[in-house]
Tab-separated table of C-alpha atoms in Angstrom:
chain	number	residue	atom	x	y	z
G	16	MET	CA	66.185	72.189	59.582
G	17	LYS	CA	66.821	68.931	61.495
G	18	LYS	CA	63.143	68.012	61.213
G	19	LYS	CA	63.196	68.594	57.466
G	20	ASN	CA	66.326	66.453	57.064
G	21	ALA	CA	64.676	63.660	59.047
G	22	GLU	CA	61.605	63.827	56.808
G	23	ASN	CA	63.781	63.675	53.682
G	24	LYS	CA	65.673	60.685	55.104
G	25	THR	CA	62.394	58.879	55.797
G	26	GLN	CA	61.121	59.620	52.306
G	27	ASP	CA	64.399	58.326	50.838
G	28	VAL	CA	64.097	55.020	52.719
G	29	VAL	CA	60.443	54.644	51.718
G	30	GLN	CA	61.444	55.108	48.081
G	31	VAL	CA	64.399	52.711	48.384
G	32	VAL	CA	62.236	49.924	49.823
G	33	GLU	CA	59.466	50.550	47.301
G	34	ASN	CA	61.927	50.326	44.393
G	35	ILE	CA	63.474	47.096	45.703
G	36	LEU	CA	60.055	45.439	46.061
G	37	LYS	CA	58.906	46.698	42.656
G	38	LYS	CA	62.032	45.553	40.813
G	39	ALA	CA	61.833	42.143	42.476
G	40	VAL	CA	58.327	41.610	41.142
G	41	GLU	CA	59.324	42.822	37.688
G	42	ALA	CA	62.181	40.301	37.695
G	43	GLY	CA	59.896	37.509	38.914
G	44	ALA	CA	61.878	36.965	42.135
G	45	SER	CA	60.389	34.517	44.632
G	46	ASP	CA	62.280	35.983	47.620
G	47	ILE	CA	64.110	39.176	48.548
G	48	HIS	CA	66.933	38.868	51.079
G	49	PHE	CA	68.088	41.860	53.131
G	50	GLU	CA	71.356	40.658	54.686
G	51	PRO	CA	73.241	42.956	57.114
G	52	THR	CA	77.042	42.704	57.215
G	53	GLU	CA	79.626	44.673	59.179
G	54	SER	CA	79.835	47.333	56.467
G	55	GLU	CA	76.626	47.253	54.384
G	56	LEU	CA	73.138	45.889	53.781
G	57	VAL	CA	73.238	43.390	50.911
G	58	VAL	CA	70.075	42.927	48.842
G	59	LYS	CA	69.623	39.648	46.965
G	60	TYR	CA	66.818	38.270	44.780
G	61	ARG	CA	66.040	34.572	44.474
G	62	LEU	CA	65.598	34.172	40.727
G	63	ASP	CA	64.419	30.772	39.483
G	64	GLY	CA	65.622	29.194	42.728
G	65	VAL	CA	69.095	30.800	42.849
G	66	LEU	CA	70.155	33.818	44.929
G	67	LYS	CA	71.694	36.733	43.032
G	68	GLN	CA	73.059	39.886	44.639
G	69	ILE	CA	71.297	42.916	43.202
G	70	GLU	CA	72.724	45.810	45.167
G	71	SER	CA	74.283	46.877	48.462
G	72	LEU	CA	73.069	49.743	50.637
G	73	PRO	CA	75.068	51.854	53.113
G	74	LYS	CA	75.197	50.413	56.628
G	75	LEU	CA	73.567	53.543	58.064
G	76	LEU	CA	70.364	52.712	56.134
G	77	CYS	CA	70.117	49.169	57.509
G	78	ASP	CA	67.939	49.844	60.569
G	79	ASN	CA	65.678	52.249	58.662
G	80	VAL	CA	65.119	49.839	55.764
G	81	ILE	CA	64.171	47.010	58.126
G	82	ALA	CA	61.967	49.368	60.120
G	83	ARG	CA	60.157	50.382	56.913
G	84	LEU	CA	59.538	46.727	56.052
G	85	LYS	CA	58.143	46.193	59.554
G	86	VAL	CA	55.767	49.126	59.110
G	87	LEU	CA	54.511	47.645	55.833
G	88	ALA	CA	53.866	44.310	57.577
G	89	ASN	CA	52.397	45.820	60.771
G	90	LEU	CA	55.171	44.405	62.960
G	91	LEU	CA	56.646	45.888	66.144
G	92	THR	CA	59.281	48.405	65.030
G	93	TYR	CA	60.680	48.826	68.552
G	94	ARG	CA	61.471	45.116	69.011
G	95	ASN	CA	64.787	44.329	67.362
G	96	ASP	CA	65.704	41.359	69.543
G	97	ILE	CA	63.078	38.789	68.489
G	98	PRO	CA	62.044	37.090	65.258
G	99	GLN	CA	58.831	38.472	63.729
G	100	GLU	CA	56.621	37.437	60.829
G	101	GLY	CA	53.910	39.354	59.010
G	102	ARG	CA	52.140	40.063	55.741
G	103	ILE	CA	52.758	43.052	53.479
G	104	GLU	CA	49.575	44.437	51.942
G	105	ILE	CA	49.458	44.459	48.149
G	106	ASN	CA	48.342	47.703	46.535
G	107	ASP	CA	49.001	46.844	42.886
G	108	VAL	CA	47.169	43.682	41.783
G	109	ALA	CA	48.058	44.101	38.115
G	110	ASN	CA	51.370	42.255	38.535
G	111	ASN	CA	49.767	38.907	39.518
G	112	VAL	CA	51.190	39.000	43.064
G	113	LEU	CA	48.914	37.094	45.439
G	114	ASP	CA	50.754	37.677	48.693
G	115	GLN	CA	53.956	39.007	50.253
G	116	ARG	CA	55.247	37.598	53.569
G	117	LEU	CA	57.949	39.208	55.702
G	118	ALA	CA	60.184	37.378	58.184
G	119	VAL	CA	62.653	39.326	60.351
G	120	PHE	CA	65.444	37.701	62.347
G	121	PRO	CA	68.076	39.300	64.676
G	122	THR	CA	71.788	38.755	63.918
G	123	ILE	CA	75.066	40.138	65.319
G	124	ASN	CA	75.198	42.656	62.441
G	125	GLY	CA	71.593	43.789	62.708
G	126	GLN	CA	68.224	42.457	61.660
G	127	ARG	CA	68.006	40.173	58.667
G	128	ALA	CA	64.787	40.230	56.629
G	129	VAL	CA	63.323	38.072	53.880
G	130	VAL	CA	60.261	38.929	51.820
G	131	ARG	CA	58.638	35.937	50.108
G	132	ILE	CA	56.475	36.741	47.077
G	133	PHE	CA	53.608	34.510	45.963
G	134	TYR	CA	52.452	34.891	42.362
G	135	GLN	CA	49.286	33.875	40.578
G	136	GLN	CA	50.584	31.362	38.034
G	137	LYS	CA	47.744	31.348	35.519
G	138	ASN	CA	49.707	29.145	33.105
G	139	LEU	CA	50.252	26.467	35.790
G	140	THR	CA	46.696	25.818	36.906
G	141	GLU	CA	46.159	22.663	34.849
G	142	LEU	CA	47.861	19.330	35.501
G	143	SER	CA	48.564	18.893	31.796
G	144	LYS	CA	50.525	22.170	31.697
G	145	LEU	CA	53.012	21.417	34.478
G	146	GLY	CA	55.410	19.598	32.174
G	147	PHE	CA	55.327	16.083	33.612
G	148	ALA	CA	56.389	13.157	31.435
G	149	ASP	CA	53.333	11.577	29.798
G	150	GLU	CA	53.390	8.414	31.935
G	151	ILE	CA	53.589	10.370	35.203
G	152	GLU	CA	50.765	12.691	34.158
G	153	LYS	CA	48.595	9.691	33.238
G	154	THR	CA	49.239	8.041	36.625
G	155	LEU	CA	48.465	11.235	38.541
G	156	LYS	CA	45.152	11.577	36.714
G	157	ASN	CA	44.310	7.961	37.558
G	158	ILE	CA	45.052	8.612	41.239
G	159	ALA	CA	42.895	11.749	41.140
G	160	SER	CA	39.935	9.597	40.042
G	161	LYS	CA	40.211	7.277	43.068
G	162	ASN	CA	37.868	7.480	46.043
G	163	GLN	CA	40.490	6.665	48.652
G	164	GLY	CA	44.210	6.390	49.172
G	165	LEU	CA	47.190	8.621	49.875
G	166	LEU	CA	49.405	10.456	47.371
G	167	LEU	CA	52.611	11.887	48.824
G	168	LEU	CA	54.777	14.538	47.179
G	169	THR	CA	58.431	14.792	48.187
G	170	GLY	CA	61.120	17.339	47.483
G	171	PRO	CA	62.746	20.353	49.155
G	172	ALA	CA	61.051	23.692	49.741
G	173	GLY	CA	60.483	25.533	46.480
G	174	SER	CA	60.246	22.440	44.280
G	175	GLY	CA	56.702	23.148	43.059
G	176	LYS	CA	54.829	20.738	45.335
G	177	SER	CA	52.074	23.240	46.191
G	178	THR	CA	51.536	24.007	42.500
G	179	THR	CA	51.180	20.302	41.689
G	180	LEU	CA	48.730	19.733	44.550
G	181	ALA	CA	46.620	22.718	43.470
G	182	ALA	CA	46.523	21.395	39.896
G	183	MET	CA	45.466	17.960	41.200
G	184	LEU	CA	42.619	19.536	43.189
G	185	ARG	CA	41.443	21.519	40.163
G	186	PHE	CA	41.533	18.353	38.050
G	187	ILE	CA	39.351	16.531	40.600
G	188	GLN	CA	37.003	19.511	40.831
G	189	GLU	CA	36.556	19.694	37.060
G	190	ASN	CA	36.329	15.969	36.325
G	191	THR	CA	34.293	14.767	39.317
G	192	PRO	CA	32.063	17.719	40.237
G	193	GLY	CA	30.140	17.529	43.478
G	194	LYS	CA	32.942	16.117	45.593
G	195	SER	CA	33.625	17.731	48.964
G	196	ILE	CA	37.209	19.018	48.834
G	197	ILE	CA	38.928	20.582	51.865
G	198	THR	CA	42.531	21.675	52.443
G	199	ILE	CA	44.649	22.379	55.535
G	200	GLU	CA	47.641	24.574	54.723
G	201	ASP	CA	50.373	26.702	56.331
G	202	PRO	CA	49.995	29.146	54.699
G	203	VAL	CA	47.345	29.020	51.947
G	204	GLU	CA	49.577	29.788	48.960
G	205	ILE	CA	47.170	29.204	46.066
G	206	ARG	CA	43.493	30.094	46.408
G	207	ILE	CA	41.104	27.822	44.503
G	208	SER	CA	37.509	28.877	43.916
G	209	GLY	CA	34.935	26.338	45.071
G	210	ILE	CA	37.267	24.531	47.482
G	211	THR	CA	37.236	24.962	51.265
G	212	GLN	CA	40.724	26.050	52.366
G	213	THR	CA	41.853	26.306	55.992
G	214	GLN	CA	45.007	28.035	57.177
G	215	ILE	CA	47.059	26.890	60.159
G	216	THR	CA	48.199	29.817	62.308
G	217	PRO	CA	51.872	29.612	63.337
G	218	PHE	CA	52.271	28.985	67.079
G	219	GLY	CA	48.491	28.626	67.414
G	220	GLN	CA	46.586	25.807	69.069
G	221	MET	CA	45.323	24.359	65.771
G	222	THR	CA	48.064	22.134	64.357
G	223	PHE	CA	47.849	19.962	61.238
G	224	ALA	CA	46.981	16.977	63.442
G	225	THR	CA	44.208	18.678	65.436
G	226	ALA	CA	42.744	20.276	62.295
G	227	LEU	CA	42.771	16.972	60.400
G	228	ARG	CA	41.147	15.080	63.267
G	229	SER	CA	38.312	17.626	63.424
G	230	LEU	CA	38.063	17.878	59.636
G	231	LEU	CA	37.148	14.208	59.327
G	232	ARG	CA	33.807	15.100	60.969
G	233	GLN	CA	33.074	17.630	58.185
G	234	ASP	CA	32.144	14.893	55.667
G	235	PRO	CA	35.069	15.471	53.271
G	236	GLN	CA	35.823	13.211	50.311
G	237	VAL	CA	39.124	14.734	49.198
G	238	ILE	CA	41.598	16.216	51.680
G	239	MET	CA	44.840	18.045	50.988
G	240	ILE	CA	47.231	18.520	53.926
G	241	GLY	CA	49.997	21.032	53.312
G	242	GLU	CA	52.660	18.894	54.972
G	243	ILE	CA	53.027	15.768	57.092
G	244	ARG	CA	55.469	16.993	59.724
G	245	ASP	CA	55.097	14.502	62.550
G	246	ALA	CA	54.022	10.986	63.420
G	247	GLU	CA	50.621	12.066	64.760
G	248	THR	CA	49.642	13.790	61.510
G	249	ALA	CA	50.954	10.825	59.502
G	250	ARG	CA	48.934	8.355	61.554
G	251	ILE	CA	45.666	10.289	61.179
G	252	ALA	CA	46.282	10.779	57.435
G	253	ILE	CA	46.919	7.063	56.914
G	254	GLU	CA	43.786	6.119	58.864
G	255	ALA	CA	41.708	8.587	56.844
G	256	ALA	CA	43.093	7.160	53.586
G	257	LEU	CA	42.052	3.699	54.746
G	258	THR	CA	38.497	4.762	55.561
G	259	GLY	CA	37.179	6.148	52.299
G	260	HIS	CA	39.058	9.436	51.815
G	261	LEU	CA	41.449	10.516	49.073
G	262	LEU	CA	44.342	12.358	50.707
G	263	MET	CA	47.244	14.313	49.239
G	264	SER	CA	50.143	15.773	51.159
G	265	THR	CA	53.883	16.517	51.130
G	266	MET	CA	56.953	15.363	53.037
G	267	HIS	CA	60.520	16.625	52.955
G	268	CYS	CA	62.351	13.590	51.529
G	269	VAL	CA	64.894	13.182	48.757
G	270	SER	CA	63.264	10.263	46.913
G	271	PRO	CA	60.199	7.966	46.828
G	272	ALA	CA	62.170	5.234	48.622
G	273	ALA	CA	63.081	7.710	51.372
G	274	GLY	CA	59.388	8.615	51.648
G	275	PHE	CA	58.363	5.009	52.340
G	276	LEU	CA	61.178	4.699	54.886
G	277	ARG	CA	60.158	7.954	56.586
G	278	LEU	CA	56.660	6.605	57.203
G	279	LEU	CA	58.135	3.452	58.758
G	280	GLU	CA	60.383	5.571	60.971
G	281	MET	CA	57.317	7.535	62.110
G	282	GLY	CA	55.925	4.320	63.554
G	283	ILE	CA	53.291	3.651	60.891
G	284	GLU	CA	52.569	-0.082	60.607
G	285	PRO	CA	53.823	-1.625	57.340
G	286	TYR	CA	50.392	-3.012	56.435
G	287	GLN	CA	48.889	0.462	56.821
G	288	ILE	CA	51.474	1.971	54.473
G	289	SER	CA	51.091	-0.721	51.812
G	290	SER	CA	47.270	-0.542	52.009
G	291	SER	CA	46.906	3.240	51.927
G	292	VAL	CA	49.727	4.806	49.889
G	293	CYS	CA	48.914	4.916	46.163
G	294	ALA	CA	52.190	6.474	45.066
G	295	ILE	CA	55.000	8.842	46.012
G	296	LEU	CA	55.918	11.627	43.580
G	297	ASN	CA	59.369	13.189	43.896
G	298	GLN	CA	59.897	16.451	42.024
G	299	ARG	CA	62.297	19.340	41.494
G	300	LEU	CA	62.420	22.547	39.467
G	301	VAL	CA	65.328	23.267	37.147
G	302	ARG	CA	66.092	26.566	35.464
G	303	ARG	CA	65.232	26.962	31.794
G	304	LEU	CA	67.896	28.266	29.440
G	305	CYS	CA	67.130	31.874	28.563
G	306	HIS	CA	65.557	31.766	25.103
G	307	LYS	CA	67.109	35.110	24.189
G	308	CYS	CA	70.725	34.241	24.936
G	309	LYS	CA	70.991	30.432	25.160
G	310	ASN	CA	73.612	30.383	22.407
G	311	LYS	CA	75.740	33.074	24.074
G	312	THR	CA	77.836	33.244	27.218
G	313	GLY	CA	77.410	35.628	30.136
G	314	GLY	CA	73.651	35.975	29.881
G	315	CYS	CA	71.714	39.059	28.832
G	316	GLU	CA	69.594	41.850	30.248
G	317	HIS	CA	66.440	39.731	29.903
G	318	CYS	CA	67.757	37.113	32.377
G	319	LEU	CA	69.787	39.562	34.521
G	320	SER	CA	72.984	37.975	33.171
G	321	THR	CA	72.217	34.543	34.657
G	322	GLY	CA	71.744	32.653	31.380
G	323	TYR	CA	68.456	31.227	32.626
G	324	LYS	CA	64.870	32.455	32.682
G	325	GLY	CA	61.936	30.519	34.156
G	326	ARG	CA	61.851	26.956	35.478
G	327	ALA	CA	60.710	23.518	34.339
G	328	MET	CA	59.554	20.430	36.226
G	329	ILE	CA	61.431	17.156	36.538
G	330	ALA	CA	60.005	14.244	38.511
G	331	GLU	CA	59.889	10.546	39.317
G	332	LEU	CA	56.926	8.542	40.562
G	333	ALA	CA	56.810	5.221	42.417
G	334	GLU	CA	53.461	3.434	42.532
G	335	MET	CA	52.719	0.915	45.257
G	336	ASN	CA	52.994	-2.682	43.975
G	337	SER	CA	53.606	-6.233	45.245
G	338	PRO	CA	57.429	-6.104	45.462
G	339	LEU	CA	57.283	-2.816	47.375
G	340	ARG	CA	54.575	-4.166	49.686
G	341	LYS	CA	56.767	-7.159	50.559
G	342	ALA	CA	59.800	-4.962	51.192
G	343	ILE	CA	57.795	-2.560	53.365
G	344	ALA	CA	56.337	-5.499	55.321
G	345	GLN	CA	59.931	-6.546	56.077
G	346	LYS	CA	60.847	-2.948	57.006
G	347	SER	CA	63.610	-2.988	54.415
G	348	ASP	CA	66.281	-0.291	54.302
G	349	ILE	CA	66.472	2.425	51.664
G	350	GLU	CA	69.066	0.558	49.571
G	351	THR	CA	66.706	-2.418	49.211
G	352	LEU	CA	63.781	-0.180	48.273
G	353	GLU	CA	65.927	1.627	45.686
G	354	GLU	CA	67.066	-1.705	44.243
G	355	ILE	CA	63.468	-2.913	43.886
G	356	LEU	CA	62.526	0.259	42.012
G	357	SER	CA	65.589	-0.104	39.778
G	358	ARG	CA	64.659	-3.688	38.860
G	359	GLN	CA	61.233	-2.422	37.781
G	360	ASN	CA	62.857	-0.045	35.259
G	361	HIS	CA	61.894	2.889	37.447
G	362	GLN	CA	62.705	6.155	35.652
G	363	ASN	CA	64.558	8.167	38.274
G	364	ILE	CA	64.500	11.931	38.441
G	365	PHE	CA	67.920	12.351	36.798
G	366	THR	CA	66.720	10.372	33.791
G	367	ASP	CA	63.696	12.639	33.555
G	368	GLY	CA	66.023	15.630	33.742
G	369	LYS	CA	68.045	14.350	30.780
G	370	ARG	CA	64.773	14.384	28.819
G	371	LEU	CA	64.748	18.188	29.182
G	372	VAL	CA	68.451	18.469	28.346
G	373	GLU	CA	67.865	16.594	25.086
G	374	LYS	CA	65.036	18.998	24.238
G	375	GLY	CA	67.272	22.017	24.878
G	376	ILE	CA	65.107	23.243	27.748
G	377	THR	CA	67.904	23.106	30.336
G	378	ASP	CA	71.513	21.916	30.500
G	379	THR	CA	73.555	19.306	32.346
G	380	SER	CA	75.235	21.818	34.678
G	381	GLU	CA	71.817	22.959	35.919
G	382	LEU	CA	70.746	19.344	36.383
G	383	ASN	CA	73.883	18.675	38.425
G	384	ARG	CA	73.294	21.812	40.505
G	385	VAL	CA	69.786	20.727	41.479
G	386	LEU	CA	70.297	16.979	41.851
G	387	GLY	CA	74.004	16.627	42.519
G	388	LYS	CA	76.382	15.203	39.957
G	389	ALA	CA	75.296	11.778	38.710
G	390	GLU	CA	77.663	8.934	39.565
């Protein structure tokens, strides 16, 4: 009898986890959070960039639910005292899910787990479909046609930088066929046919810097680096951009001016920055008003009562020019760089966001949530 009860309990947990994963995909969630508390296991979905609690499970199921997730990701079920990361195999490819990554972390209330879901965004493969303002799209296409230089994308995690980079690579591939294009990523989020993509293994010996240094001997013409995380990677990227390669990468900065300053703080010489960087693109994603209930309050079933469904791009782009070169040569502070951009009638990201508010795509409260309230 005890054995049968144990089997039923296992089957129940298997079904619980399967339903949570399935419903998350149906809702279009980017992440699933399993958060243990003193009394329960809280399950949250990240929907269009915002966490929403979906349900809570009894505390007694906590260990079994996490253990089931570990089994799916081939992790060590008997180690509850260390962080672990793995990949959950996908059995149903009909829902456009490319990958599912699990990260488990020990806390005082039990193990916390997050499943990140990567989707195949077929409607976001082309640069012209990402929703950039016309002038920004035109500039990005001009940069994509260059033979050398560095394009940097800034913004927090989950702001669509990988999607933009993938669209840039596809644009280059389609408009200048025959170019050697290679990427270094951690992880490879979007697979692109016809492009050589390399994945950095966490805690492995091959870092972005070592991979990039070796990659330069593979005769590449276009290189995409997932992220510039340290001074060594930045230095190699800058040197490559100065020696006949078109590079694209990301940095975690809040604005184009902060991106220029970050390079200076990494020890890159001002003349190298001004000679190699073509432009810095700063972008965010804002939630779209739910088209089924935008004139109501409280949301609807379609948007899980959030009032929003899907996301749209807002961005600002600063191209390198003479005033910026002079300021960088003088190692100016961020206030000076911002002032120079302002004098050039630079359209900041909040201004671009108001463009979407005027079109009824999003609202001011969402803009303030993402960017902070405008002064």
